[in-house]
Tab-separated table of C-alpha atoms and ligand atoms in Angstrom:
chain	number	residue	atom	x	y	z
A	7	MET	CA	84.422	58.139	51.954
A	8	ARG	CA	87.085	56.156	53.627
A	9	VAL	CA	85.676	55.680	57.038
A	10	GLY	CA	88.203	56.203	59.717
A	11	SER	CA	90.304	58.590	57.736
A	12	GLY	CA	89.401	61.475	59.955
A	13	PRO	CA	92.021	62.770	62.287
A	14	GLY	CA	92.244	61.251	65.635
A	15	LEU	CA	90.736	57.880	65.172
A	16	GLY	CA	94.171	56.375	65.264
A	17	TRP	CA	93.817	53.306	67.352
A	18	PRO	CA	96.649	52.636	69.729
A	19	GLU	CA	96.844	49.092	68.446
A	20	GLU	CA	96.798	50.176	64.864
A	21	SER	CA	100.435	50.496	63.925
A	22	GLU	CA	101.399	47.399	65.821
A	23	ALA	CA	98.693	45.280	64.295
A	24	ALA	CA	99.267	46.637	60.833
A	25	ASP	CA	102.964	45.948	61.148
A	26	GLY	CA	102.351	42.489	62.321
A	27	GLN	CA	99.962	41.588	59.592
A	28	GLY	CA	101.453	43.488	56.766
A	29	ALA	CA	98.447	42.794	54.637
A	30	ALA	CA	96.170	45.523	55.854
A	31	GLU	CA	93.552	46.099	53.212
A	32	GLU	CA	93.916	49.816	53.415
A	33	PRO	CA	96.646	52.156	54.533
A	34	ALA	CA	96.868	52.663	58.230
A	35	GLY	CA	95.123	55.754	59.533
A	36	PRO	CA	96.808	58.754	61.002
A	37	PRO	CA	99.582	58.328	63.545
A	38	ILE	CA	98.606	57.266	66.973
A	39	GLY	CA	97.403	60.095	69.083
A	40	ALA	CA	96.886	62.314	66.070
A	41	LEU	CA	93.829	63.751	67.696
A	42	ASP	CA	94.298	65.399	71.004
A	43	GLY	CA	92.177	64.156	73.754
A	44	LEU	CA	90.986	60.965	72.210
A	45	GLY	CA	93.041	58.745	74.472
A	46	TRP	CA	91.331	55.478	73.716
A	47	PRO	CA	91.317	53.449	76.841
A	48	GLU	CA	92.475	49.906	76.680
A	49	ALA	CA	89.743	47.871	75.150
A	50	ALA	CA	89.995	45.203	77.747
A	51	GLY	CA	89.801	47.999	80.227
A	52	SER	CA	86.768	47.526	82.211
A	53	GLY	CA	89.192	48.389	84.927
A	54	SER	CA	86.518	50.803	85.782
A	55	ASP	CA	84.119	48.053	86.503
A	56	GLY	CA	82.177	48.773	89.560
A	57	PRO	CA	81.461	46.183	92.138
A	58	GLY	CA	78.580	45.036	90.036
A	59	GLY	CA	80.713	44.516	86.997
A	60	SER	CA	80.107	40.843	86.872
A	61	GLU	CA	76.847	39.077	87.194
A	62	ASP	CA	75.664	38.878	90.723
A	63	THR	CA	75.890	35.525	92.324
A	64	LEU	CA	72.910	33.738	90.951
A	65	ARG	CA	70.246	33.443	93.496
A	66	ARG	CA	67.690	30.903	92.544
A	67	THR	CA	64.950	31.835	94.855
A	68	GLU	CA	61.397	30.817	94.988
A	69	ARG	CA	59.155	31.878	92.177
A	70	PRO	CA	57.717	35.383	92.405
A	71	GLU	CA	54.643	36.057	94.399
A	72	SER	CA	51.186	35.880	92.967
A	73	TRP	CA	49.243	38.918	91.900
A	74	ALA	CA	47.127	38.774	95.058
A	75	GLU	CA	50.262	38.760	97.192
A	76	TYR	CA	51.657	41.620	95.210
A	77	VAL	CA	48.641	43.796	95.756
A	78	ALA	CA	48.565	42.931	99.445
A	79	ARG	CA	52.181	43.922	99.895
A	80	PRO	CA	52.858	47.365	101.442
A	81	ALA	CA	53.817	50.080	99.006
A	82	GLY	CA	57.401	50.112	97.908
A	83	ARG	CA	58.298	46.856	99.645
A	84	GLU	CA	60.082	44.445	97.386
A	85	ALA	CA	58.919	40.874	97.525
A	86	GLY	CA	61.490	38.503	98.865
A	87	THR	CA	63.342	41.146	100.816
A	88	THR	CA	63.298	41.732	104.490
A	89	GLY	CA	63.538	45.451	104.387
A	90	SER	CA	67.256	45.706	104.019
A	91	THR	CA	69.522	45.289	101.085
A	92	GLU	CA	73.223	45.058	100.745
A	93	SER	CA	73.800	48.775	100.635
A	94	ASP	CA	71.596	49.747	103.510
A	95	PRO	CA	73.707	51.638	105.988
A	96	ALA	CA	72.544	50.559	109.400
A	97	GLY	CA	70.350	53.061	111.040
A	98	GLU	CA	70.454	55.573	108.250
A	99	PRO	CA	67.076	57.194	107.869
A	100	PRO	CA	65.595	57.221	104.429
A	101	VAL	CA	65.999	60.584	102.872
A	102	GLY	CA	64.022	61.950	100.009
A	103	ARG	CA	65.254	63.827	97.018
A	104	GLY	CA	67.422	66.661	98.204
A	105	GLY	CA	65.340	67.114	101.303
A	106	PRO	CA	66.563	68.897	104.359
A	107	GLY	CA	68.354	65.788	105.482
A	108	ALA	CA	70.529	65.948	102.434
A	109	ALA	CA	72.484	68.827	103.831
A	110	GLY	CA	74.837	68.646	106.747
A	111	GLY	CA	76.098	65.577	108.483
A	112	PRO	CA	78.632	63.162	107.161
A	113	GLY	CA	77.132	63.209	103.690
A	114	SER	CA	77.307	66.959	103.273
A	115	ALA	CA	80.485	66.862	101.188
A	116	ALA	CA	78.878	64.611	98.614
A	117	PRO	CA	76.765	67.109	96.693
A	118	GLU	CA	79.739	69.377	96.224
A	119	ARG	CA	81.799	66.502	94.897
A	120	VAL	CA	78.957	65.412	92.671
A	121	ARG	CA	78.671	68.922	91.323
A	122	GLN	CA	82.415	69.067	90.780
A	123	ALA	CA	82.341	65.742	89.002
A	124	LEU	CA	79.802	67.096	86.563
A	125	ALA	CA	81.426	70.517	86.292
A	126	GLY	CA	83.773	69.475	83.541
A	127	VAL	CA	81.212	67.387	81.738
A	128	SER	CA	79.744	68.926	78.659
A	129	ARG	CA	76.020	69.503	78.673
A	130	GLU	CA	76.025	69.071	74.955
A	131	THR	CA	74.649	65.683	74.115
A	132	GLY	CA	74.127	66.190	70.442
A	133	PRO	CA	74.592	68.509	67.537
A	134	GLY	CA	71.906	70.799	68.820
A	135	GLY	CA	72.754	70.407	72.458
A	136	VAL	CA	70.222	68.503	74.454
A	137	VAL	CA	68.240	66.506	71.985
A	138	GLN	CA	64.579	67.138	72.329
A	139	ALA	CA	62.554	64.023	72.249
A	140	GLY	CA	60.896	63.622	68.966
A	141	ASP	CA	63.736	65.245	67.128
A	142	ARG	CA	64.976	61.953	65.901
A	143	GLY	CA	63.957	60.301	62.791
A	144	VAL	CA	65.921	57.208	62.732
A	145	ASN	CA	67.843	54.685	60.851
A	146	ALA	CA	70.388	57.057	59.518
A	147	PRO	CA	73.544	55.043	59.555
A	148	SER	CA	76.781	56.871	58.991
A	149	PRO	CA	78.028	58.308	56.747
A	150	PRO	CA	75.088	60.686	56.338
A	151	ALA	CA	72.695	58.526	54.549
A	152	ALA	CA	70.532	60.855	52.591
A	153	GLU	CA	70.932	58.529	49.686
A	154	ASP	CA	69.095	55.780	51.444
A	155	GLY	CA	66.034	57.826	50.856
A	156	ARG	CA	64.751	57.571	54.388
A	157	PRO	CA	63.805	61.010	55.528
A	158	ALA	CA	64.217	61.918	59.140
A	159	THR	CA	61.017	62.575	60.924
A	160	GLY	CA	60.470	65.498	63.183
A	161	GLY	CA	61.913	68.893	62.856
A	162	GLY	CA	63.225	69.835	66.202
A	163	ALA	CA	59.869	70.469	67.720
A	164	PRO	CA	60.653	72.458	70.833
A	165	ASN	CA	58.000	70.722	72.789
A	166	GLY	CA	59.035	67.285	71.754
A	167	VAL	CA	59.367	66.176	75.326
A	168	GLY	CA	55.873	67.160	76.179
A	169	GLY	CA	54.632	65.305	79.157
A	170	VAL	CA	58.028	64.123	80.312
A	171	ARG	CA	58.579	65.514	83.720
A	172	THR	CA	61.896	66.865	84.815
A	173	ALA	CA	63.658	66.898	88.126
A	174	ALA	CA	61.383	69.581	89.403
A	175	SER	CA	58.462	67.268	89.165
A	176	PRO	CA	57.402	66.482	92.692
A	177	ASP	CA	56.766	62.831	92.175
A	178	SER	CA	59.464	61.977	89.747
A	179	VAL	CA	61.065	59.794	92.361
A	180	GLY	CA	57.887	58.303	93.520
A	181	GLY	CA	57.315	57.822	97.170
A	182	ALA	CA	60.310	59.757	98.362
A	183	GLU	CA	58.078	62.500	99.635
A	184	ASN	CA	55.544	60.127	101.006
A	185	PRO	CA	55.668	60.172	104.799
A	186	SER	CA	55.142	56.448	104.879
A	187	ALA	CA	58.056	55.934	102.562
A	188	GLY	CA	60.342	55.727	105.523
A	189	GLU	CA	59.466	52.085	105.870
A	190	SER	CA	60.206	51.081	102.338
A	191	GLU	CA	63.668	50.141	101.272
A	192	VAL	CA	63.204	51.029	97.656
A	193	GLN	CA	61.459	54.041	96.270
A	194	VAL	CA	60.298	53.708	92.749
A	195	ALA	CA	59.637	56.316	90.164
A	196	ILE	CA	56.305	55.532	88.634
A	197	PRO	CA	55.310	58.670	86.806
A	198	ALA	CA	51.654	58.976	86.101
A	199	GLY	CA	50.920	57.819	82.603
A	200	PRO	CA	48.565	59.764	80.395
A	201	ASN	CA	45.684	57.465	81.183
A	202	ALA	CA	46.403	57.079	84.854
A	203	VAL	CA	43.330	57.349	86.992
A	204	ALA	CA	45.122	56.385	90.176
A	205	ASP	CA	46.524	59.137	92.313
A	206	THR	CA	48.556	57.331	94.930
A	207	PRO	CA	51.846	55.536	94.415
A	208	ILE	CA	50.443	52.132	95.345
A	209	ALA	CA	47.401	52.566	93.154
A	210	ARG	CA	49.595	53.602	90.266
A	211	ALA	CA	51.829	50.613	90.924
A	212	ALA	CA	48.863	48.275	91.026
A	213	GLN	CA	47.458	49.726	87.864
A	214	ALA	CA	50.823	49.498	86.147
A	215	ALA	CA	51.208	45.901	87.310
A	216	VAL	CA	47.884	44.971	85.791
A	217	VAL	CA	48.975	46.514	82.532
A	218	ALA	CA	52.378	44.856	82.764
A	219	ARG	CA	50.867	41.432	83.313
A	220	ALA	CA	48.246	41.786	80.647
A	221	GLY	CA	50.597	43.195	78.059
A	222	GLY	CA	48.492	46.327	77.837
A	223	ALA	CA	47.428	48.416	74.908
A	224	PRO	CA	49.964	48.904	72.145
A	225	TRP	CA	52.195	51.931	72.492
A	226	PRO	CA	52.869	54.291	69.612
A	227	ARG	CA	55.385	52.860	67.207
A	228	PRO	CA	57.989	54.925	65.367
A	229	SER	CA	57.476	55.555	61.693
A	230	LEU	CA	61.030	54.351	61.054
A	231	CYS	CA	63.082	51.863	62.969
A	232	ARG	CA	64.972	53.546	65.828
A	233	ILE	CA	68.487	52.284	66.384
A	234	ILE	CA	69.639	52.949	69.925
A	235	THR	CA	73.111	52.188	71.238
A	236	ILE	CA	73.287	51.593	74.961
A	237	ALA	CA	76.744	52.658	76.013
A	238	ASN	CA	78.794	53.379	79.099
A	239	GLN	CA	82.360	52.211	79.426
A	240	LYS	CA	81.781	51.368	83.064
A	241	GLY	CA	80.741	47.846	83.768
A	242	GLY	CA	77.822	47.012	85.985
A	243	VAL	CA	75.837	50.192	85.425
A	244	GLY	CA	72.834	48.426	83.894
A	245	LYS	CA	73.494	48.546	80.141
A	246	THR	CA	72.497	44.957	79.516
A	247	THR	CA	69.639	45.036	81.987
A	248	THR	CA	68.328	48.169	80.320
A	249	ALA	CA	68.678	46.752	76.801
A	250	VAL	CA	66.873	43.550	77.693
A	251	ASN	CA	64.073	45.032	79.764
A	252	MET	CA	63.391	48.030	77.562
A	253	ALA	CA	63.277	45.673	74.585
A	254	ALA	CA	60.962	43.247	76.362
A	255	SER	CA	58.672	46.060	77.565
A	256	LEU	CA	58.365	47.488	74.085
A	257	ALA	CA	57.800	44.052	72.568
A	258	MET	CA	55.036	43.416	75.105
A	259	HIS	CA	53.310	46.545	73.851
A	260	GLY	CA	53.213	45.800	70.193
A	261	ALA	CA	56.668	46.856	69.035
A	262	ARG	CA	59.005	44.655	67.016
A	263	VAL	CA	62.413	44.768	68.619
A	264	LEU	CA	65.892	43.429	67.921
A	265	VAL	CA	68.632	43.328	70.563
A	266	VAL	CA	72.138	43.200	69.117
A	267	ASP	CA	74.479	41.790	71.745
A	268	LEU	CA	77.838	43.430	71.209
A	269	ASP	CA	79.392	42.377	74.506
A	270	PRO	CA	81.606	39.270	74.311
A	271	GLN	CA	80.263	38.261	77.714
A	272	GLY	CA	76.933	37.635	76.006
A	273	ASN	CA	74.867	38.721	79.007
A	274	ALA	CA	71.997	40.024	76.892
A	275	SER	CA	71.901	36.709	75.012
A	276	THR	CA	71.801	34.884	78.346
A	277	ALA	CA	69.016	37.061	79.693
A	278	LEU	CA	66.955	36.450	76.566
A	279	ASP	CA	67.783	32.746	76.673
A	280	VAL	CA	69.291	32.713	73.215
A	281	ASP	CA	71.959	30.100	72.580
A	282	HIS	CA	75.362	31.733	72.400
A	283	HIS	CA	77.969	29.097	73.057
A	284	SER	CA	81.266	29.362	71.268
A	285	GLY	CA	81.009	28.097	67.735
A	286	ILE	CA	77.486	29.222	66.865
A	287	ALA	CA	76.964	31.953	64.303
A	288	SER	CA	76.996	35.212	66.188
A	289	VAL	CA	77.678	38.910	65.899
A	290	TYR	CA	81.373	38.001	65.629
A	291	ASN	CA	80.733	36.443	62.212
A	292	VAL	CA	78.817	39.520	61.150
A	293	LEU	CA	81.589	41.924	62.119
A	294	VAL	CA	84.665	39.934	61.185
A	295	ASP	CA	83.488	37.626	58.398
A	296	GLY	CA	80.924	39.948	56.876
A	297	GLN	CA	78.122	37.412	57.339
A	298	PRO	CA	74.632	38.927	56.935
A	299	LEU	CA	73.086	40.032	60.206
A	300	GLY	CA	69.878	38.208	59.350
A	301	SER	CA	71.708	34.885	59.420
A	302	VAL	CA	72.484	35.150	63.135
A	303	VAL	CA	69.257	36.736	64.409
A	304	LYS	CA	67.141	34.441	66.593
A	305	GLN	CA	63.613	34.847	67.850
A	306	VAL	CA	63.264	35.128	71.614
A	307	THR	CA	61.017	32.427	73.027
A	308	GLY	CA	57.777	33.694	74.520
A	309	PHE	CA	57.641	36.909	72.510
A	310	ALA	CA	55.955	37.310	69.165
A	311	HIS	CA	58.263	40.060	68.009
A	312	LEU	CA	61.433	40.101	70.064
A	313	TYR	CA	64.680	39.042	68.418
A	314	CYS	CA	68.316	38.787	69.435
A	315	ALA	CA	71.590	38.711	67.543
A	316	PRO	CA	73.687	36.808	70.086
A	317	ALA	CA	77.291	37.370	71.099
A	318	ALA	CA	79.659	34.525	71.845
A	319	ILE	CA	82.953	34.768	73.664
A	320	ASP	CA	84.864	34.821	70.367
A	321	LEU	CA	83.641	38.392	69.986
A	322	ALA	CA	86.384	39.331	72.455
A	323	GLY	CA	88.892	38.663	69.700
A	324	ALA	CA	87.060	40.991	67.346
A	325	GLU	CA	88.553	44.038	69.080
A	326	ILE	CA	91.912	42.935	67.669
A	327	GLU	CA	90.773	41.201	64.507
A	328	LEU	CA	88.863	44.250	63.323
A	329	VAL	CA	91.925	46.483	63.422
A	330	PRO	CA	93.341	45.676	59.971
A	331	LEU	CA	89.962	45.338	58.275
A	332	VAL	CA	88.492	47.837	55.864
A	333	ALA	CA	86.129	50.291	57.499
A	334	ARG	CA	86.704	48.682	60.833
A	335	GLU	CA	84.636	51.285	62.689
A	336	SER	CA	81.596	50.889	60.496
A	337	ARG	CA	81.280	47.140	60.067
A	338	LEU	CA	78.144	47.016	62.172
A	339	ALA	CA	76.653	50.058	60.440
A	340	ARG	CA	77.110	48.320	57.098
A	341	ALA	CA	75.588	45.119	58.381
A	342	LEU	CA	72.593	47.012	59.703
A	343	SER	CA	72.057	48.953	56.505
A	344	ALA	CA	72.137	45.721	54.542
A	345	TYR	CA	69.644	44.173	56.971
A	346	ASP	CA	65.982	44.623	56.222
A	347	ALA	CA	64.798	46.500	59.288
A	348	SER	CA	61.537	47.579	57.685
A	349	ASN	CA	59.693	45.142	59.913
A	350	LEU	CA	61.352	46.396	63.072
A	351	ASP	CA	60.519	49.337	65.314
A	352	TYR	CA	63.581	49.323	67.561
A	353	ILE	CA	67.098	47.971	67.476
A	354	PHE	CA	69.001	48.137	70.772
A	355	ILE	CA	72.753	47.613	70.672
A	356	ASP	CA	74.183	46.441	73.985
A	357	CYS	CA	77.810	47.572	74.295
A	358	PRO	CA	80.703	46.049	76.215
A	359	PRO	CA	82.231	47.961	79.142
A	360	SER	CA	84.926	49.715	77.147
A	361	LEU	CA	85.354	52.390	74.514
A	362	GLY	CA	87.109	50.046	72.118
A	363	LEU	CA	86.304	49.191	68.516
A	364	LEU	CA	83.134	47.297	69.381
A	365	THR	CA	81.601	50.281	71.141
A	366	VAL	CA	82.744	52.606	68.361
A	367	ASN	CA	81.054	50.288	65.846
A	368	ALA	CA	77.862	50.627	67.851
A	369	LEU	CA	78.171	54.422	67.969
A	370	VAL	CA	78.720	54.568	64.221
A	371	ALA	CA	75.732	52.324	63.576
A	372	ALA	CA	73.102	54.272	65.507
A	373	PRO	CA	71.791	57.804	65.576
A	374	GLU	CA	70.732	57.504	69.197
A	375	VAL	CA	72.761	56.836	72.324
A	376	LEU	CA	71.169	55.831	75.604
A	377	ILE	CA	73.475	56.169	78.599
A	378	PRO	CA	72.522	54.344	81.777
A	379	ILE	CA	73.966	56.106	84.800
A	380	GLN	CA	74.161	54.317	88.100
A	381	CYS	CA	73.113	56.569	90.950
A	382	GLU	CA	76.490	56.436	92.637
A	383	TYR	CA	79.361	58.851	92.779
A	384	TYR	CA	81.802	56.745	90.785
A	385	ALA	CA	79.273	56.572	87.996
A	386	LEU	CA	79.977	60.194	87.142
A	387	GLU	CA	83.658	59.616	86.648
A	388	GLY	CA	84.241	58.652	83.079
A	389	LEU	CA	81.099	60.354	81.841
A	390	GLU	CA	83.137	63.134	80.322
A	391	GLN	CA	85.300	60.648	78.446
A	392	LEU	CA	82.214	58.878	77.159
A	393	LEU	CA	80.658	62.120	75.923
A	394	ARG	CA	83.946	63.111	74.324
A	395	THR	CA	84.023	59.808	72.485
A	396	VAL	CA	80.447	60.326	71.321
A	397	GLU	CA	81.436	63.767	70.096
A	398	LEU	CA	84.486	62.433	68.241
A	399	VAL	CA	82.477	59.729	66.546
A	400	ARG	CA	79.832	62.299	65.663
A	401	SER	CA	82.317	64.695	64.137
A	402	HIS	CA	84.284	62.112	62.167
A	403	LEU	CA	82.132	59.097	61.491
A	404	ASN	CA	78.463	59.608	62.231
A	405	PRO	CA	77.131	63.165	62.025
A	406	ASP	CA	73.679	62.042	63.117
A	407	LEU	CA	74.847	60.707	66.442
A	408	SER	CA	73.599	62.230	69.662
A	409	VAL	CA	72.787	61.281	73.200
A	410	THR	CA	69.015	61.198	73.216
A	411	THR	CA	68.375	59.416	76.488
A	412	ILE	CA	69.914	59.115	79.930
A	413	LEU	CA	68.458	56.589	82.350
A	414	LEU	CA	69.201	56.644	86.065
A	415	THR	CA	69.668	53.092	87.282
A	416	MET	CA	70.087	51.216	90.547
A	417	TYR	CA	68.536	54.017	92.517
A	418	ASP	CA	68.619	53.301	96.210
A	419	GLY	CA	66.124	55.615	97.840
A	420	ARG	CA	67.613	55.122	101.281
A	421	THR	CA	70.874	56.803	100.461
A	422	ARG	CA	71.390	60.533	100.216
A	423	LEU	CA	73.959	60.057	97.520
A	424	ALA	CA	71.545	58.364	95.129
A	425	SER	CA	69.106	61.265	95.245
A	426	GLN	CA	71.919	63.806	95.056
A	427	VAL	CA	73.435	62.135	92.018
A	428	ALA	CA	69.996	61.874	90.395
A	429	ASP	CA	69.265	65.557	91.067
A	430	GLU	CA	72.606	66.709	89.753
A	431	VAL	CA	72.377	64.595	86.615
A	432	ARG	CA	68.911	66.006	85.932
A	433	GLU	CA	70.047	69.530	86.529
A	434	HIS	CA	73.051	69.021	84.278
A	435	PHE	CA	71.447	67.183	81.372
A	436	GLY	CA	67.838	68.343	81.584
A	437	ALA	CA	65.142	66.761	79.469
A	438	VAL	CA	67.382	64.056	78.063
A	439	VAL	CA	67.103	62.288	81.425
A	440	LEU	CA	64.054	60.042	81.603
A	441	ALA	CA	61.654	60.851	84.428
A	442	SER	CA	61.507	57.178	85.289
A	443	VAL	CA	64.244	55.975	87.596
A	444	ILE	CA	65.189	52.311	87.907
A	445	PRO	CA	65.441	51.266	91.558
A	446	ARG	CA	67.702	48.577	92.907
A	447	SER	CA	65.562	45.496	92.803
A	448	VAL	CA	66.372	41.953	93.764
A	449	ARG	CA	64.005	40.669	91.083
A	450	VAL	CA	65.929	42.518	88.375
A	451	SER	CA	69.150	40.768	89.319
A	452	GLU	CA	67.468	37.371	89.689
A	453	ALA	CA	65.744	37.371	86.308
A	454	PRO	CA	68.796	36.543	84.126
A	455	SER	CA	69.428	33.340	86.056
A	456	TYR	CA	66.077	32.140	84.712
A	457	GLY	CA	66.913	33.252	81.200
A	458	GLN	CA	64.262	35.915	81.437
A	459	SER	CA	63.798	39.637	81.527
A	460	VAL	CA	62.276	40.916	84.734
A	461	MET	CA	59.279	41.879	82.630
A	462	THR	CA	58.306	38.223	82.359
A	463	TYR	CA	60.006	36.905	85.488
A	464	ASP	CA	58.105	39.177	87.879
A	465	PRO	CA	56.083	41.803	86.010
A	466	GLY	CA	54.641	43.262	89.199
A	467	SER	CA	58.006	43.920	90.831
A	468	THR	CA	59.269	47.443	91.323
A	469	GLY	CA	62.074	46.913	88.830
A	470	ALA	CA	59.717	45.647	86.128
A	471	LEU	CA	57.309	48.531	86.644
A	472	ALA	CA	60.117	51.061	86.481
A	473	TYR	CA	61.453	49.592	83.241
A	474	LEU	CA	57.930	49.533	81.862
A	475	GLU	CA	57.555	53.245	82.535
A	476	ALA	CA	60.996	54.017	81.144
A	477	ALA	CA	60.150	52.132	77.947
A	478	ARG	CA	56.819	53.899	77.697
A	479	GLU	CA	58.601	57.254	77.935
A	480	LEU	CA	61.032	56.201	75.235
A	481	ALA	CA	58.157	55.166	72.970
A	482	GLN	CA	56.161	58.319	73.614
A	483	ARG	CA	59.072	60.655	73.055
A	484	ASN	CA	59.496	59.247	69.613
A	485	ALA	CA	55.820	59.494	68.936
A	486	ALA	CA	55.720	63.268	69.362
A	487	PRO	CA	56.374	64.320	65.760
A	488	ALA	CA	54.032	61.739	64.327
A	489	ALA	CA	51.230	63.023	66.520
A	490	SER	CA	51.694	66.638	65.486
B	506	ADP	P1	76.349	46.291	82.466
B	506	ADP	O1	75.732	45.677	81.257
B	506	ADP	O2	76.426	47.790	82.409
B	506	ADP	O3	77.689	45.692	82.797
B	506	ADP	P2	74.327	44.855	83.900
B	506	ADP	O4	73.045	45.260	83.284
B	506	ADP	O5	74.908	43.547	83.499
B	506	ADP	O6	75.397	45.994	83.723
B	506	ADP	O7	74.121	44.886	85.471
B	506	ADP	C1	75.181	44.495	86.346
B	506	ADP	C2	74.625	43.632	87.471
B	506	ADP	O8	73.719	44.402	88.233
B	506	ADP	C3	73.847	42.425	86.977
B	506	ADP	O9	74.092	41.377	87.837
B	506	ADP	C4	72.413	42.856	87.031
B	506	ADP	O10	71.545	41.762	87.256
B	506	ADP	C5	72.447	43.783	88.236
B	506	ADP	N1	71.437	44.836	88.119
B	506	ADP	C6	71.236	45.645	87.059
B	506	ADP	N2	70.234	46.521	87.302
B	506	ADP	C7	69.804	46.238	88.564
B	506	ADP	C8	68.782	46.789	89.397
B	506	ADP	N3	68.009	47.796	88.995
B	506	ADP	N4	68.640	46.255	90.625
B	506	ADP	C9	69.409	45.234	91.033
B	506	ADP	N5	70.368	44.674	90.314
B	506	ADP	C10	70.583	45.170	89.080
B	507	MG	MG1	76.510	44.242	79.928
């Protein structure tokens, strides 16, 4: 099958680039705009970057507190903070999830707007609608790869998400309902794990911190390598942070994980402290020169089984250089199928903040999409376009593609809007949304400046614990079919 021959994947740059180069290896695709509604945004777009689109100013602070200090700290209080963060509106009382305070007052228009923002967004996140956890087998690169002989696991078990709590769960946003939570600036979702004996938020946090520091017991590993693309065309929503910390959490619990950095900014490579200066072999060489993926993969220092395929700045040129190449949308898929992933459990692909060719390559290469959604109003804008792109790639290039996971990030428990956005997203997308919510955490933003994930930089911090729980959920969802 000639990949890209389907209607509508006519890249805006296509005719121009093909004209200019004359030597396209295959005929140009359909005319630009041949598919209604595709409307590829400019690749360099990131015009939608939020305020956090670039790395925060690096704050080299003192090293994290000791374990004893952590335990002594009041619940929910982030080390190194004074009780206020940049987004703390002066005098605004902390409000729990959709509590009485959420209605009325200056913020009362927000829920309606949030609802409206989601009104036009499809609830369908995959071929069968919301993908039940455990439905996925994995490693089914497009086109439908029955011939690779790797059967999909699971069979749409209706209870695949067993144990994952939904929005209705009273403690899915942690201490929000706790009367004492009024003093804490960050409320963390730390859902009770299956073996949790603690029954208070601080006890759960302490227990989780012990596990985080010790590495903990191995989590269930998938029978086949899961390839998960982390995508959202908005910048600064936590794609890279999620890729790095989910990968590190899983690797700390016995999984073998590869992070493919597909963002020319190379933030994931930086966070994992993998050399990615211009000139070194990187994902660029894999996509454009057809170099084997294995030749650019590096082991991440400090982890037995965490690897990274780094991105250098030259990857920015790949958006253009890929245009005239054969099967330009499936270069990464081909590289991954040629790569021996039999020793891996997870491959995370960290996308750039655009819906250009790099992101499409990532969507073609993976059966699973994880969308991080920042708990802010603007985060909902653009979601429809992202889901439409996923749907287009699914219908033309990768029939196995679906959104399997949504992760709420940068949750600020002091703002009404954060809880309203979280509630609405849960109501809209249901079980696909992880119960764990990632709070805003100073430690999370500091970690990259030390070339570390927050999982190693400060494993007892609220951000690390939240990512640990999110990764555990991801691992357990996949484990459902194997257990049955
Ligand atoms: P993206 O990859 O979507 O552009 P990043 O993961 O790079 O987003 O995050 C953008 C910025 O926000 C980075 O500086 C990162 O350190 C910071 N950040 C991400 N998640 C959090 C969080 N939970 N709390 C605080 N800062 C965060
Ligand atoms: Mg990024």
